[in-house]
């Protein structure tokens, strides 16, 4: 790596060299690195309080969708409490077959473990590309890179041409996203009702009608205590549905403590994003989370981020009027979705969400 004789670290040069390999973090591991490249070193304060992965933990609430028809009011109440107090919850009996989930995890692994030459054509940081592979490199000078590779697949208005997907995971991505869309419809109803709104409210405003799948590959790391798989952030979305494999490493910031979110086979994790916090006028919370780098791996996860339809993205968003009153005035101003995406930044020393930007002081 690029450390000159006086020990000077050239961030831009190292970033460029890594990017130009088009081989991602997986490429570094394949090349047999035993020392963490300087580019991936995170400041010690961002690595603090790393509980052992087997540490005793407080656990997320679990929402069971079994017999939803008969248990609806109970499930709505559990959803309200979870979205309000945790911002994160597990979902079980969600209707997505185990085989579909396992096949998706296996397909993501298969994609990332192809020879570099096979993956290179997908490697890109062009924001306009609907399907691309990258390591989500930092754009802000001197920010560190993170120990993961990402294949992202963007479905605008639920649409992405199947032929635009890599063959290694095409069938599985198509299957998986179909189920994600079905579950989104259920969650949109439950979250609407949990806000005290008609059950079709969130669906009608089309705030979750597009989705981006982040198919994440976290290689095992030679010096996991010096870096992170995904740095602390909150999701910019309305809602995220996450599937993780059995490795572990996800943590959320709950009551100012990092707590582990241990894998539960077959369960999905839902989390409220910043946009949902905004339109719910802070009733639901978007909570910061991160993924530790680990000496074991790879860890595979698939995050499905729900964002507005093309039509809704062209209209302003603001706290939902029906939720406001003299006692509960709007805490955010109106804004355009496009303006919002430009403002969003993730920093490594301090998560800086768009929430603050739209807050009425
Ligand atoms: C994300 C994220 C968690 C994970 O991509 O926003 O939080 O487990 N991922 O990979
Ligand atoms: Ni996230």
XYZ file of C-alpha atoms and ligand atoms in Angstrom:
372
model
C 0.000 0.000 0.000
C 0.982 3.604 -0.431
C 2.959 4.576 2.620
C 6.074 6.497 1.630
C 9.332 6.229 3.541
C 8.389 9.042 5.911
C 5.179 7.206 6.731
C 2.986 9.728 4.911
C -0.390 8.324 3.960
C -1.809 9.531 0.666
C -5.554 8.988 0.997
C -6.497 9.966 -2.554
C -3.793 7.838 -4.093
C -4.584 4.788 -2.024
C -8.289 5.148 -2.718
C -7.684 5.469 -6.448
C -5.383 2.461 -6.543
C -7.865 0.318 -4.647
C -10.752 1.483 -6.827
C -8.830 0.781 -10.005
C -8.264 -2.845 -9.099
C -12.084 -3.268 -9.506
C -11.598 -6.297 -7.304
C -13.152 -4.876 -4.155
C -12.303 -5.908 -0.611
C -12.719 -9.519 -1.713
C -9.778 -8.910 -4.046
C -7.580 -7.815 -1.120
C -8.480 -10.953 0.797
C -7.805 -13.120 -2.269
C -4.431 -11.433 -2.626
C -3.666 -12.631 0.896
C -3.370 -9.332 2.790
C -2.438 -9.990 6.411
C -2.332 -6.350 7.483
C -5.205 -3.923 7.156
C -4.444 -1.336 4.451
C -4.283 2.161 5.954
C -7.247 3.273 3.807
C -9.521 0.998 5.844
C -8.368 2.133 9.279
C -11.168 3.793 11.204
C -10.493 6.336 13.939
C -10.329 4.549 17.331
C -13.253 6.568 18.762
C -15.597 5.111 16.122
C -14.608 1.590 17.110
C -15.287 2.034 20.790
C -17.336 -0.256 23.001
C -17.181 -3.291 20.845
C -18.854 -5.921 22.979
C -17.737 -9.469 22.301
C -20.050 -11.028 19.783
C -21.218 -13.528 22.368
C -21.839 -10.826 24.995
C -25.144 -10.877 26.820
C -27.560 -8.645 24.986
C -30.861 -6.972 25.176
C -32.884 -8.260 22.276
C -35.054 -6.615 19.644
C -38.814 -6.995 19.740
C -40.200 -9.692 17.445
C -43.362 -9.194 15.411
C -45.070 -12.471 14.517
C -47.257 -12.183 11.418
C -48.850 -15.613 11.894
C -52.678 -15.417 11.698
C -52.492 -11.702 11.076
C -56.193 -11.547 10.246
C -57.236 -12.744 13.688
C -54.463 -10.974 15.618
C -54.417 -7.690 13.741
C -54.955 -5.195 16.565
C -52.362 -6.952 18.715
C -49.834 -6.928 15.853
C -50.519 -3.257 15.064
C -49.931 -2.378 18.706
C -46.666 -4.380 18.790
C -45.559 -2.677 15.572
C -46.338 0.767 17.006
C -44.372 0.076 20.157
C -41.411 -1.407 18.275
C -41.268 1.427 15.720
C -41.585 4.010 18.459
C -39.242 2.611 21.083
C -36.717 0.607 19.073
C -36.930 1.639 15.417
C -35.771 -1.959 14.761
C -37.637 -5.237 15.066
C -37.575 -8.812 13.849
C -40.372 -10.190 11.714
C -41.209 -13.898 11.777
C -43.840 -15.859 9.865
C -43.598 -13.186 7.178
C -44.499 -15.545 4.349
C -41.102 -15.665 2.637
C -40.088 -19.315 2.291
C -36.850 -20.319 4.000
C -35.626 -21.823 0.726
C -36.071 -18.470 -1.012
C -34.087 -16.706 1.708
C -31.305 -19.273 1.784
C -31.139 -19.367 -2.013
C -30.783 -15.577 -2.076
C -27.935 -15.625 0.465
C -26.210 -18.380 -1.510
C -26.665 -16.458 -4.778
C -25.159 -13.292 -3.296
C -22.171 -15.318 -2.109
C -21.875 -16.936 -5.527
C -21.901 -13.566 -7.271
C -19.199 -12.071 -5.065
C -17.044 -15.212 -5.212
C -16.809 -15.293 -8.994
C -13.378 -14.590 -10.456
C -12.609 -10.861 -10.492
C -12.735 -10.778 -14.307
C -16.366 -11.907 -14.217
C -17.300 -9.174 -11.770
C -15.306 -6.322 -13.309
C -17.951 -5.347 -15.862
C -20.349 -4.707 -12.967
C -17.887 -2.606 -11.015
C -18.943 1.043 -11.080
C -19.610 4.038 -8.906
C -21.960 5.665 -11.422
C -25.047 6.693 -9.415
C -27.271 6.333 -12.473
C -26.562 2.635 -12.917
C -29.367 0.454 -11.603
C -27.123 -2.549 -11.082
C -23.556 -2.156 -9.951
C -20.804 -3.564 -7.787
C -18.614 -1.421 -5.573
C -17.277 -1.056 -2.057
C -19.208 2.175 -1.431
C -15.988 4.141 -1.121
C -15.987 7.376 0.882
C -16.266 10.586 -1.098
C -15.229 12.879 1.704
C -11.497 13.396 1.915
C -9.697 11.305 4.511
C -12.739 9.272 5.472
C -11.871 5.598 5.730
C -13.171 2.845 3.471
C -15.115 -0.055 4.998
C -14.586 -3.788 4.870
C -17.336 -4.899 2.506
C -18.373 -5.149 -1.119
C -21.854 -4.315 -2.353
C -23.854 -5.418 -5.349
C -26.754 -2.985 -5.556
C -29.873 -3.477 -7.650
C -32.286 -0.574 -7.910
C -35.932 -1.188 -8.767
C -37.664 2.083 -9.677
C -41.424 1.722 -9.186
C -40.755 -1.969 -8.445
C -39.246 -2.449 -11.930
C -35.859 -3.641 -13.095
C -35.304 -5.453 -16.360
C -34.257 -9.037 -15.459
C -31.594 -8.989 -18.147
C -29.879 -6.157 -16.322
C -29.179 -8.514 -13.404
C -26.023 -10.662 -13.234
C -26.686 -14.270 -14.223
C -25.031 -15.547 -11.046
C -27.979 -14.301 -8.966
C -30.652 -13.251 -11.466
C -33.275 -15.841 -10.639
C -32.828 -15.486 -6.890
C -32.930 -11.675 -6.905
C -36.149 -11.725 -8.935
C -37.743 -14.200 -6.539
C -36.562 -12.405 -3.443
C -37.692 -8.965 -4.546
C -41.139 -10.305 -5.374
C -41.504 -11.399 -1.751
C -40.010 -8.134 -0.481
C -42.716 -6.240 -2.372
C -45.443 -8.419 -0.877
C -44.106 -7.909 2.622
C -43.764 -4.180 1.998
C -47.504 -4.029 1.338
C -48.219 -5.723 4.662
C -45.779 -3.491 6.534
C -47.204 -0.364 4.881
C -50.634 -1.302 6.233
C -49.377 -2.146 9.709
C -47.311 1.030 9.956
C -50.230 3.164 8.694
C -52.519 1.665 11.304
C -49.820 2.020 13.958
C -49.817 5.750 13.186
C -53.594 5.817 13.602
C -54.151 6.349 9.876
C -56.273 4.402 7.376
C -54.459 1.184 6.462
C -53.887 2.239 2.839
C -52.387 5.618 3.764
C -48.680 4.880 3.251
C -49.400 2.808 0.187
C -51.435 5.672 -1.333
C -48.687 8.232 -0.921
C -46.296 5.794 -2.683
C -43.481 6.532 -0.268
C -42.105 2.980 -0.466
C -42.851 2.031 -4.043
C -39.255 1.791 -5.226
C -36.619 -0.415 -3.684
C -32.886 -0.902 -3.740
C -31.386 -4.242 -2.829
C -27.929 -4.027 -1.290
C -26.410 -7.492 -1.617
C -23.591 -7.240 0.882
C -20.432 -9.325 1.183
C -18.260 -8.770 4.263
C -15.026 -10.763 3.791
C -13.181 -12.061 6.828
C -10.820 -9.382 8.012
C -7.130 -9.738 9.007
C -7.347 -6.928 11.603
C -11.028 -6.593 12.468
C -10.405 -4.371 15.482
C -9.135 -1.534 13.301
C -12.015 -1.203 10.855
C -15.764 -1.673 10.398
C -17.878 -3.618 7.933
C -20.424 -0.803 7.792
C -19.817 2.356 9.816
C -22.429 3.873 12.100
C -25.338 5.334 10.123
C -29.084 5.569 10.023
C -30.902 4.514 6.851
C -32.099 7.330 4.607
C -35.110 5.308 3.544
C -38.726 4.980 4.654
C -38.292 1.360 5.635
C -35.539 -1.240 5.370
C -36.022 -5.012 5.427
C -32.795 -6.827 6.198
C -31.801 -10.467 5.956
C -28.512 -11.528 7.546
C -26.763 -14.897 7.441
C -25.677 -16.772 10.577
C -22.387 -14.885 11.086
C -23.561 -11.941 13.215
C -21.892 -8.556 13.562
C -24.855 -6.177 13.247
C -25.255 -3.756 16.150
C -27.762 -1.027 16.873
C -27.449 1.982 19.117
C -30.175 1.553 21.702
C -30.370 3.849 24.728
C -26.842 4.961 23.923
C -25.421 1.435 23.991
C -24.304 -0.711 21.113
C -26.252 -3.918 21.289
C -25.827 -6.999 19.147
C -28.544 -8.150 16.799
C -27.857 -11.881 16.706
C -28.995 -13.771 13.623
C -32.230 -15.768 13.828
C -32.542 -18.158 10.900
C -35.642 -17.359 8.882
C -36.364 -14.047 10.609
C -36.110 -10.707 8.835
C -35.162 -7.432 10.480
C -37.178 -4.299 9.779
C -35.968 -0.826 10.553
C -37.489 2.606 10.288
C -35.537 5.014 8.064
C -35.016 8.772 8.372
C -37.818 9.591 5.935
C -40.336 7.632 7.982
C -39.178 9.427 11.111
C -39.772 12.726 9.306
C -43.258 11.992 7.964
C -44.285 10.436 11.289
C -43.157 13.701 12.922
C -40.729 11.814 15.194
C -43.304 9.281 16.341
C -41.262 6.483 14.773
C -37.505 6.523 15.185
C -34.688 5.921 12.736
C -31.928 4.319 14.760
C -28.196 4.220 14.107
C -26.563 0.884 13.458
C -23.301 -0.585 12.174
C -21.677 -3.865 11.202
C -18.436 -5.009 12.848
C -15.605 -6.399 10.793
C -14.746 -9.903 11.883
C -11.941 -12.446 11.730
C -14.431 -14.932 10.310
C -16.378 -14.709 7.118
C -17.631 -13.987 4.671
C -20.783 -12.551 6.201
C -23.612 -12.135 3.715
C -26.587 -9.834 4.178
C -29.251 -8.364 1.933
C -30.787 -5.000 2.768
C -33.925 -3.964 0.908
C -34.336 -0.180 1.112
C -37.780 1.206 0.307
C -37.975 4.683 -1.214
C -40.658 6.730 -3.044
C -42.089 5.981 -6.466
C -40.877 8.198 -9.329
C -44.142 10.121 -9.116
C -43.960 10.620 -5.343
C -40.298 11.593 -5.545
C -41.314 14.575 -7.658
C -43.663 15.878 -4.937
C -42.802 17.433 -1.590
C -42.630 15.400 1.627
C -43.458 16.710 5.084
C -44.833 15.405 8.390
C -48.240 13.840 7.720
C -50.880 16.534 8.303
C -53.313 14.131 9.980
C -50.742 13.557 12.712
C -50.302 17.235 13.546
C -52.159 19.358 16.070
C -51.538 22.390 18.278
C -49.951 20.080 20.833
C -48.014 18.212 18.172
C -46.781 20.785 15.649
C -44.589 19.814 12.701
C -40.971 19.364 13.713
C -39.763 19.142 10.113
C -40.273 21.442 7.170
C -41.460 20.393 3.748
C -38.809 19.219 1.296
C -38.348 17.535 -2.049
C -37.073 13.973 -2.104
C -34.364 14.878 -4.634
C -33.135 17.728 -2.495
C -33.080 15.326 0.435
C -30.905 12.709 -1.256
C -28.328 15.374 -2.026
C -28.151 16.495 1.565
C -27.707 13.107 3.043
C -24.241 12.367 4.286
C -22.792 9.650 6.443
C -19.729 10.559 8.419
C -17.535 8.166 10.188
C -16.875 10.128 13.318
C -20.384 11.562 13.643
C -23.473 10.357 11.849
C -24.892 13.406 10.175
C -28.344 12.640 8.938
C -30.628 14.732 6.831
C -33.034 14.797 9.764
C -31.198 17.724 11.295
C -31.250 19.611 8.046
C -35.051 19.614 7.895
C -35.672 20.110 11.592
C -37.622 23.240 12.475
C -35.711 24.880 15.283
C -27.108 -1.082 5.466
C -26.970 -1.884 6.686
C -26.620 -4.027 7.710
C -26.096 -5.380 7.407
O -26.672 -1.561 4.396
O -27.646 0.045 5.557
O -27.214 -1.368 7.746
O -26.342 -6.265 8.220
N -26.619 -3.182 6.577
O -25.429 -5.557 6.393
Ni -28.359 0.443 7.422
